Each structure stands twice: as C-alpha cells, then as structure tokens.
Tab-separated table of C-alpha atoms in Angstrom:
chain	number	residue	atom	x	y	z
A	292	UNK	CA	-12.826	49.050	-51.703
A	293	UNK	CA	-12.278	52.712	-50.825
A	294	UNK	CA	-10.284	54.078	-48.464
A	295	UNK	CA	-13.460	55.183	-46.220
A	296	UNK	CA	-14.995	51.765	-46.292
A	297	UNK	CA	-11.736	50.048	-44.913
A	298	UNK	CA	-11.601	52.614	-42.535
A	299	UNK	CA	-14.914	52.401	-41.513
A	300	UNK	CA	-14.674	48.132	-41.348
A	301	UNK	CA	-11.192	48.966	-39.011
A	302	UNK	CA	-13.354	51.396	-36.659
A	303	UNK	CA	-15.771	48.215	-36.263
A	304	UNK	CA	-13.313	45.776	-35.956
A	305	UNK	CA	-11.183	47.202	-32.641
A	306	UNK	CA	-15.068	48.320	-31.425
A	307	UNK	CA	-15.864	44.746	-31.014
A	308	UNK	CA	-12.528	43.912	-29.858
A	309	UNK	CA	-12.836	46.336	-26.916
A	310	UNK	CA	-16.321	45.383	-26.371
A	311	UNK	CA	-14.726	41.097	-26.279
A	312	UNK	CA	-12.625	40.143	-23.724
A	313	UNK	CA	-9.304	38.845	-24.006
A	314	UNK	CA	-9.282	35.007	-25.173
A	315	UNK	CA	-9.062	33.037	-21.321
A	316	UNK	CA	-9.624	36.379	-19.326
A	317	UNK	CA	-13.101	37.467	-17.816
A	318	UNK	CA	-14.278	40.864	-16.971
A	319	UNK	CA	-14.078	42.247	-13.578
A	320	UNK	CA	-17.007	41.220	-12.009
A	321	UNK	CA	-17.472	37.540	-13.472
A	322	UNK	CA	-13.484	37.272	-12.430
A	323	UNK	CA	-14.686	38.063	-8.955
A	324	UNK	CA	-17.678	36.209	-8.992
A	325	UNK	CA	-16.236	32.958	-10.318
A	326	UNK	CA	-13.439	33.683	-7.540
A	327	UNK	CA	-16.238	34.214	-4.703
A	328	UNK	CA	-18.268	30.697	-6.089
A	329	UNK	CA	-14.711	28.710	-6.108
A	330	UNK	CA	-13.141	29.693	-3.047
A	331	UNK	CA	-14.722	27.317	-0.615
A	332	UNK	CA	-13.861	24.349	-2.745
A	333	UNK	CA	-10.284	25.889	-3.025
A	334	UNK	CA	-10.474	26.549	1.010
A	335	UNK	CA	-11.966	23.494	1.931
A	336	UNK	CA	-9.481	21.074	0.135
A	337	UNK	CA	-6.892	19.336	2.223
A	338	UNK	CA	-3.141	19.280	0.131
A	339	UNK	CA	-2.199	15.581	-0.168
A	340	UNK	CA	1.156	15.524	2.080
A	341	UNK	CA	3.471	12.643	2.279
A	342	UNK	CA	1.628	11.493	5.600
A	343	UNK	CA	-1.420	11.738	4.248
A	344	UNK	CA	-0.714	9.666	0.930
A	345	UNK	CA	0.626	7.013	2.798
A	346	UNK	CA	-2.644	6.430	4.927
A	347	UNK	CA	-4.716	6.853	1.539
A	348	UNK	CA	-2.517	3.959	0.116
A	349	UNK	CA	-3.343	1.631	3.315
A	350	UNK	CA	-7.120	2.833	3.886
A	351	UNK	CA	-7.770	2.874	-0.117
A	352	UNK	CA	-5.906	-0.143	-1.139
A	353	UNK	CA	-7.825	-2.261	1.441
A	354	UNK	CA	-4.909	-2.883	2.952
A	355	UNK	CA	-6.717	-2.329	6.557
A	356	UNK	CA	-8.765	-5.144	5.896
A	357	UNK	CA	-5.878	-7.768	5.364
A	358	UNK	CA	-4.685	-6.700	8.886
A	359	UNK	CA	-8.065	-7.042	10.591
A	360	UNK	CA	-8.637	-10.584	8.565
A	361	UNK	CA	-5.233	-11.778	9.815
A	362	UNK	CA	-5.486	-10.479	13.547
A	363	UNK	CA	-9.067	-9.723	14.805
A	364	UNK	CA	-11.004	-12.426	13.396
A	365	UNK	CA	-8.298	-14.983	14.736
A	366	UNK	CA	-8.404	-13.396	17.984
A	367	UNK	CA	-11.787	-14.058	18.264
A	368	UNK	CA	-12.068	-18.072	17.361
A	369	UNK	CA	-8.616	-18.552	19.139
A	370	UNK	CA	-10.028	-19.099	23.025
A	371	UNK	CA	-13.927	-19.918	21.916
A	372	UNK	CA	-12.141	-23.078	20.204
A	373	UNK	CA	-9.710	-23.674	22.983
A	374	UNK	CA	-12.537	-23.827	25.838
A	375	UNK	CA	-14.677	-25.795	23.473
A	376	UNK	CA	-12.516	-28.116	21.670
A	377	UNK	CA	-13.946	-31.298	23.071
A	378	UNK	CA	-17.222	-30.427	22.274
A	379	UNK	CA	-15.909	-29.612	18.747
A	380	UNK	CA	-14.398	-32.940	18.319
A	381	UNK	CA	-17.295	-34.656	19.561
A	382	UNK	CA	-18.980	-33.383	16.990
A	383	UNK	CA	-16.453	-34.286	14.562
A	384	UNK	CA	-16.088	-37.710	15.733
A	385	UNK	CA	-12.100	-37.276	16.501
A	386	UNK	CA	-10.686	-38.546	19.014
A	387	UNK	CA	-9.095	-35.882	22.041
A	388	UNK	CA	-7.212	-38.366	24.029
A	389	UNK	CA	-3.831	-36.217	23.960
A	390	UNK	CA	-5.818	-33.107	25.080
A	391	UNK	CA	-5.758	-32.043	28.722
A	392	UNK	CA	-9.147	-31.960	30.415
A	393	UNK	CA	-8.922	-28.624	31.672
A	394	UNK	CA	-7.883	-25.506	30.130
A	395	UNK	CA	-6.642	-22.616	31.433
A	396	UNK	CA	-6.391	-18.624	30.532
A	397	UNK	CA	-2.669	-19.024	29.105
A	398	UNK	CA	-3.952	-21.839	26.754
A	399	UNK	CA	-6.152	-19.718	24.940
A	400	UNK	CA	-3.559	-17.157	24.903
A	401	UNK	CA	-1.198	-19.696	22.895
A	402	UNK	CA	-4.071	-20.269	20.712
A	403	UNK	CA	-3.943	-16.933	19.954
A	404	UNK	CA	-0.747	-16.638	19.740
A	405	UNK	CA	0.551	-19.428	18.210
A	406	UNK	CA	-1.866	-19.514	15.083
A	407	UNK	CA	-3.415	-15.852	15.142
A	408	UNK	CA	-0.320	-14.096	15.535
A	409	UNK	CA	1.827	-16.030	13.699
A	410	UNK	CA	-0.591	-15.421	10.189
A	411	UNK	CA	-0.479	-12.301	11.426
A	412	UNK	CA	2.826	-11.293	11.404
A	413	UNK	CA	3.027	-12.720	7.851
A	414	UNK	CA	0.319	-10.492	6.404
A	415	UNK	CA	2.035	-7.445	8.126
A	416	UNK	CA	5.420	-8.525	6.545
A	417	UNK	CA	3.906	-8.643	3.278
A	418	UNK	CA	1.641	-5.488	3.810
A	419	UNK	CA	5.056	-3.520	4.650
A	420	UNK	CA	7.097	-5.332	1.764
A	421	UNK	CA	4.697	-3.616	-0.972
A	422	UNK	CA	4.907	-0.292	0.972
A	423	UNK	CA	8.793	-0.172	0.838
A	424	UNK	CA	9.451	-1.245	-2.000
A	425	UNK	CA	9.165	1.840	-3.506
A	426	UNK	CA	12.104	1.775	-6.241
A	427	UNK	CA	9.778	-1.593	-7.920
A	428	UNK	CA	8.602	0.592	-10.432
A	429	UNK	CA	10.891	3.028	-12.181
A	430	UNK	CA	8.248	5.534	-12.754
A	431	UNK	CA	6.320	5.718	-9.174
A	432	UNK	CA	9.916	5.657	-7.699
A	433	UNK	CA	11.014	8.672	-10.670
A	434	UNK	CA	7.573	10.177	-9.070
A	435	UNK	CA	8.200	10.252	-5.826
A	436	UNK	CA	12.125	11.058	-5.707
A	437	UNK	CA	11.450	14.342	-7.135
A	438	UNK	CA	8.762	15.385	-5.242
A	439	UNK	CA	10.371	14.792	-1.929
A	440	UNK	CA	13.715	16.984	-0.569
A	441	UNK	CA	14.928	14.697	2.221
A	442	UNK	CA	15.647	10.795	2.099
A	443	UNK	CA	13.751	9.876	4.965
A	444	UNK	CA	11.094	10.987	3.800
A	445	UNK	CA	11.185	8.115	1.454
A	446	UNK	CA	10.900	5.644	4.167
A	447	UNK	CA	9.493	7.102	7.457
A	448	UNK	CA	6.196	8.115	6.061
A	449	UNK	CA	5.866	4.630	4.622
A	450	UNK	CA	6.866	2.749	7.574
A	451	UNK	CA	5.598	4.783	9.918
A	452	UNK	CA	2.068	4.621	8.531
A	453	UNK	CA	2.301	0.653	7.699
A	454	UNK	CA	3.614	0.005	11.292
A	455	UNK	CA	1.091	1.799	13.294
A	456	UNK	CA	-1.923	-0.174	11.193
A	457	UNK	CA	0.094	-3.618	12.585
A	458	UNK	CA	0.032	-2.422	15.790
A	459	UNK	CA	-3.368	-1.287	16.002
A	460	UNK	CA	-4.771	-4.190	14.220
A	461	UNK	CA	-2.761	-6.382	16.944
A	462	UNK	CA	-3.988	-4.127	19.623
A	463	UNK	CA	-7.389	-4.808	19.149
A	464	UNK	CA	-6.712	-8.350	18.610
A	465	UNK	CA	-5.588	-8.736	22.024
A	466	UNK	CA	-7.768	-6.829	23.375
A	467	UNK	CA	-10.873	-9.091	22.185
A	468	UNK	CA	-8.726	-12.205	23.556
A	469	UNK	CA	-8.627	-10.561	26.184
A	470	UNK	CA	-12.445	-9.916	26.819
A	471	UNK	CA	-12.910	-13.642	25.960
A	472	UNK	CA	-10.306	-15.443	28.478
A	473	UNK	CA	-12.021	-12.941	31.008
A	474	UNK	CA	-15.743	-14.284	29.963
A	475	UNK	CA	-14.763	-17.994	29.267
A	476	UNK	CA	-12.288	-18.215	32.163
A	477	UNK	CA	-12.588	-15.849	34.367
A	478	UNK	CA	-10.385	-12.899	35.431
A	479	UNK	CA	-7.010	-12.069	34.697
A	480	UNK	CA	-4.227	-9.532	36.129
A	481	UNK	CA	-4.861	-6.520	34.059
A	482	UNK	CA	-1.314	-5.511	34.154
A	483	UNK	CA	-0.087	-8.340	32.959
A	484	UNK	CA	-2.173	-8.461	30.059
A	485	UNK	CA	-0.915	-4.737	29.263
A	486	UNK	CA	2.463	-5.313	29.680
A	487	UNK	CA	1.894	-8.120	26.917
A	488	UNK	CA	0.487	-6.134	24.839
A	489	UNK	CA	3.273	-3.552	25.141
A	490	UNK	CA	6.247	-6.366	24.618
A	491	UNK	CA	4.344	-7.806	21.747
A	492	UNK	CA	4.342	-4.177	20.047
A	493	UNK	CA	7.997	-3.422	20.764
A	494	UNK	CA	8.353	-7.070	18.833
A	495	UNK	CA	6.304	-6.618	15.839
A	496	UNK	CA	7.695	-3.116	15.195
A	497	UNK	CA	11.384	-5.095	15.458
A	498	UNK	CA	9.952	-7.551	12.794
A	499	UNK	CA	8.778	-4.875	10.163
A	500	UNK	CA	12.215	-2.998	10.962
A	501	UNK	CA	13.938	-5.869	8.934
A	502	UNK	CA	11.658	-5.518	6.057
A	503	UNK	CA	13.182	-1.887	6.159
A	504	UNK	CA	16.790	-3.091	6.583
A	505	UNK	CA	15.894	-5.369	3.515
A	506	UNK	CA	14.695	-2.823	1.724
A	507	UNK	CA	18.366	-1.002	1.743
A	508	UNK	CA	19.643	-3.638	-0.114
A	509	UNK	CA	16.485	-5.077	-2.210
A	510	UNK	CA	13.853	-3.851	-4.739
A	511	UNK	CA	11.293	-6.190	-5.625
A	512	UNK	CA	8.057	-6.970	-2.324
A	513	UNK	CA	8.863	-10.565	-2.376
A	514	UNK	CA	12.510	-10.453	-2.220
A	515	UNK	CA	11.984	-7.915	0.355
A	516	UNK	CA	9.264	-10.586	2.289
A	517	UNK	CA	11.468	-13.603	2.052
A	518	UNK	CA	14.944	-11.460	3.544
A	519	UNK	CA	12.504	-10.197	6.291
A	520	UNK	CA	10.837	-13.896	6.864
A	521	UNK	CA	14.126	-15.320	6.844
A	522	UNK	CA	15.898	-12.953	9.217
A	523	UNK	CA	12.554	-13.791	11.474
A	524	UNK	CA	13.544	-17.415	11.490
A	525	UNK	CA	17.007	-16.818	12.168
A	526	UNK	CA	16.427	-14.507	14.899
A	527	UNK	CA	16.282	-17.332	18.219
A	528	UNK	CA	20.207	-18.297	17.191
A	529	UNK	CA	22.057	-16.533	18.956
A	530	UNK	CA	19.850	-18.392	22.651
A	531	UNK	CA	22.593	-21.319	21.415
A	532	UNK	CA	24.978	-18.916	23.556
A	533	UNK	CA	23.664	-18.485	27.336
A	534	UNK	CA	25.295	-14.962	27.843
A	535	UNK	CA	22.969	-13.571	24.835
A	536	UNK	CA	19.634	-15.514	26.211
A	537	UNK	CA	18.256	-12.336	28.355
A	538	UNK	CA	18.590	-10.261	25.561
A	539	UNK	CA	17.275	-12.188	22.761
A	540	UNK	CA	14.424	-10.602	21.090
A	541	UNK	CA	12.547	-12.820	19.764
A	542	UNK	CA	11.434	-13.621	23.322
A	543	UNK	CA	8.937	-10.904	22.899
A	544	UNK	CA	6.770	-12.276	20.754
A	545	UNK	CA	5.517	-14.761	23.833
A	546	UNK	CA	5.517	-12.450	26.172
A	547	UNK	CA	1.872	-12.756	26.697
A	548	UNK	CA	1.785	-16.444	27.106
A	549	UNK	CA	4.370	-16.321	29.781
A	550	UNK	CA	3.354	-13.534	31.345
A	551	UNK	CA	-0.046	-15.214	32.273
A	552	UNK	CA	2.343	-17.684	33.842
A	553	UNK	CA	5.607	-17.322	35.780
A	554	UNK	CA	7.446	-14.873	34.011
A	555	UNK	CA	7.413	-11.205	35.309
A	556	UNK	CA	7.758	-8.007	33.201
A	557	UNK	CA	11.270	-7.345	34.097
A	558	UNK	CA	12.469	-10.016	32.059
A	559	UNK	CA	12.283	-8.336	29.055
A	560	UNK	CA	12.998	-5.694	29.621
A	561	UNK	CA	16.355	-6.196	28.573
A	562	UNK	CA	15.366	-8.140	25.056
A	563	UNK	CA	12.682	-4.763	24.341
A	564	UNK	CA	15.942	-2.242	24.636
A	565	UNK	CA	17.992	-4.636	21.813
A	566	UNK	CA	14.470	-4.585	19.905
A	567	UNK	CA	14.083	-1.015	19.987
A	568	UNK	CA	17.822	-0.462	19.245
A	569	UNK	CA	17.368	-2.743	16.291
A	570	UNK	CA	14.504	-1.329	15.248
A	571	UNK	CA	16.462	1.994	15.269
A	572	UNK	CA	19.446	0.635	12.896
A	573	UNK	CA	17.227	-0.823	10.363
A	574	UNK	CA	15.356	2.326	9.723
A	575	UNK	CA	18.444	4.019	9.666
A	576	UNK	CA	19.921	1.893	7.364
A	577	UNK	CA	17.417	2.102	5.164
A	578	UNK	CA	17.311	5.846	5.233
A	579	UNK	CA	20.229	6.003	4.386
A	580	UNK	CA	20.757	3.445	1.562
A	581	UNK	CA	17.475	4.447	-0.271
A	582	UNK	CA	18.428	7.854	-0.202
A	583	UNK	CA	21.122	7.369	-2.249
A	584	UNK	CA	20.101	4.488	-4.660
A	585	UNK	CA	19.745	5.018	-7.627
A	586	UNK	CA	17.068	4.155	-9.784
C-alpha cells in the first residue's frame, strides 16, 4: 500500500469518527430530547424513604389483612353472638342453663374483648416480632445498617409504622362493636366508649413496646414473640402488692368493659402514665441496644 492510499483510508477513518458519536453519548438534540421524554417519569417518582418502606412492607406483605382478620371480623360476631346465643344453641341442641337470660351492653363488650381482642393482640405481637427483628438475616440487616446514619432509625420507623396499623385495626374494631351494642341494645354513653378506646390504645402500644424491649436483647421473630407474650402474662404480678394496684397496667386492656359499668375514667389514669412511661423505656432501650449490636 502506498503512502497516499493509507493516507487517504486515515482521512476516511477520523471522517466517520467525527460524523459517529462517542460510544454511550448522544448528540445534542436527541440528549435533550430523551431528557425532555424522561423527565416526568424522573419528576413524578416518589424516593423510597425509611417511612415509606416500612408502610410498603405492612401494605405489600399483607400484613394489613392479618390485623383486620384478627380485630374487625371478631368485632363484628362478638355482640351478634352474645344477644343471640340462645337462639344459637337452640339450634345446636346445647343446653344454656348456666347462661343469664338477659344480656346487657357490657356483655357484648367482654365478648369482644375477651376473645376478639385477645387473638388480636397475638397477631399484632407477631406482626411487630417480624418487623423488629431486623438483625434475622445478616444480609437485610448488612442492607439496612449502611443505608441508615442514626440508630433509631432502625427501630422507630419500624415500630412506628407496625403500631399505628394495631391501633387502627383496633380502632375500627371498636368502633363496629360499638355500632352493634348501640343497634342490638340500645344506646350507650359516648364518652365512655371513647375513653375506652383511648385506654385500650395507650395498652396495646405498652404491649408492642415489649416486643421492642425484646428486641434489644433477641434476634430471631419467635424468640422475640414468646419474651413479649411472656412479659404480657407476667404483667398483673405486681396487683399481689395493694400499693402498686392503681398503677398496674395491665388494667387497661378492660377498660372498656368496666367502663360500661362502674368504673370512671379517672381510674386509669394513673396505670396509662406507667404505660406510656414504659412504653417510652422500651423503645429507648431498644434504640439504643440495636444501634450498637453488632451483626
């Protein structure tokens, strides 16, 4: 090859490379345009915060639906069965000898109560145990360490989130009890019922506070389930001592039996400040523990 045919290949050669783009860059205008077409997608998309996540992972995981199984739907065959249990065991054939021939509002409130709330308090326990237990898996809890700058924000999010879907779900729970003992038995104080439904809150955010508290010291859901359970159980002892029986808080969780009866709302007052307070420590705790775990 001559010397006037390779310079003649070189002078084609950079013309076609100036007439190319760059490998992964785009000239002017389809840069702009392709910017122009992409930035309402880019605009309209939400970034996936910590609070956010968190009410993904209940929402997404059908975690919701647990809650409204355990709390709703009992809160609606809790007083239908209690004002129609003799028919119901009529039709059975069993025999209702013990039962009392009337019932009243604060029976189908114990219904509720008693079965309804009870399941339901397990299912939140073991809805917030898989939430917290966030150092289960080695790589989710790698994940999620070094995204976040803070150690509460390993917990509060989480509980936070997990709490207020107990509460709601128990919320509405009540509420439909309380549309049926108004239907099936008549009226009842309206302020009482609140104030029941406000004590019963303060309670179940006391009970998922020791799943936290367990969480300081634990790893695995279960583990973390059967601490919190078991601190639940535990919780009446210390009404053995008279001095302590005002402020024991596990009084709360009946408030709305005994409010529909002779109990006012200043007497627990003094068991919702321990519950709160309690409530305060655990999450503390557990701030403070997970934060400097290690994995």
């Amino acid at each position: 090859m001559t010397g006037f045919d390779t310079t003649a290949k070189s002078a084609e050669t950079a013309k076609g490379a100036a007439a190319r783009p760059e490998p992964g860059i785009m000239p002017g205008r389809e840069r702009r345009a392709a910017r122009t077409a992409a930035a309402p997608a880019v605009r309209g998309r939400r970034p996936l915060g910590l609070w956010r996540l968190e009410v993904l992972r209940v929402t997404r995981t059908r975690r919701w639906l647990l809650l409204l199984l355990a709390f709703p739907l009992l809160g609606i065959l809790g007083p239908i069965v209690v004002r129609h249990l003799h028919r119901i065991l009529d039709v059975l054939g069993a025999d209702g000898g013990a039962l009392p021939e009337t019932v009243e509002a604060q029976d189908a409130m114990i219904a509720y109560t008693g079965v309804g709330g009870q399941i339901g308090l397990l299912v939140a326990l073991g809805v917030m145990a898989a939430a917290l237990a966030l150092d289960h898996r080695p790589g989710l809890a790698a994940f999620y360490r070094t995204r976040t700058c803070r150690p509460r924000d390993l917990v509060i999010p989480r509980w936070t989130v997990c709490a207020a879907a107990v509460c709601l779900a128990n919320l509405l729970a009540t509420g439909i009890v309380w549309a049926e003992i108004r239907w099936l038995f008549g009226p009842v104080p309206a302020d009482r019922m609140i104030y029941g439904m406000l004590f019963e809150t303060v309670y179940l955010l006391m009970a998922l506070s020791l799943v936290a508290g367990a969480a300081a010291f634990l790893r695995r859901p279960v583990a973390l389930f059967g601490a919190a359970l078991i601190a639940m159980v535990l919780s009446p002892l210390p009404r053995l001592w008279k001095p302590l029986r005002a402020w024991e808080p596990s009084e709360l969780g009946g408030a709305g039996i005994q409010l529909l009866g002779e109990s006012t709302p200043g007497d627990f007052v003094r068991p919702a400040i321990v519950a709160l307070l309690l409530t305060a420590v655990m999450l503390s705790l557990a701030v403070w523990r997970i934060g400097r775990r290690e994995m």
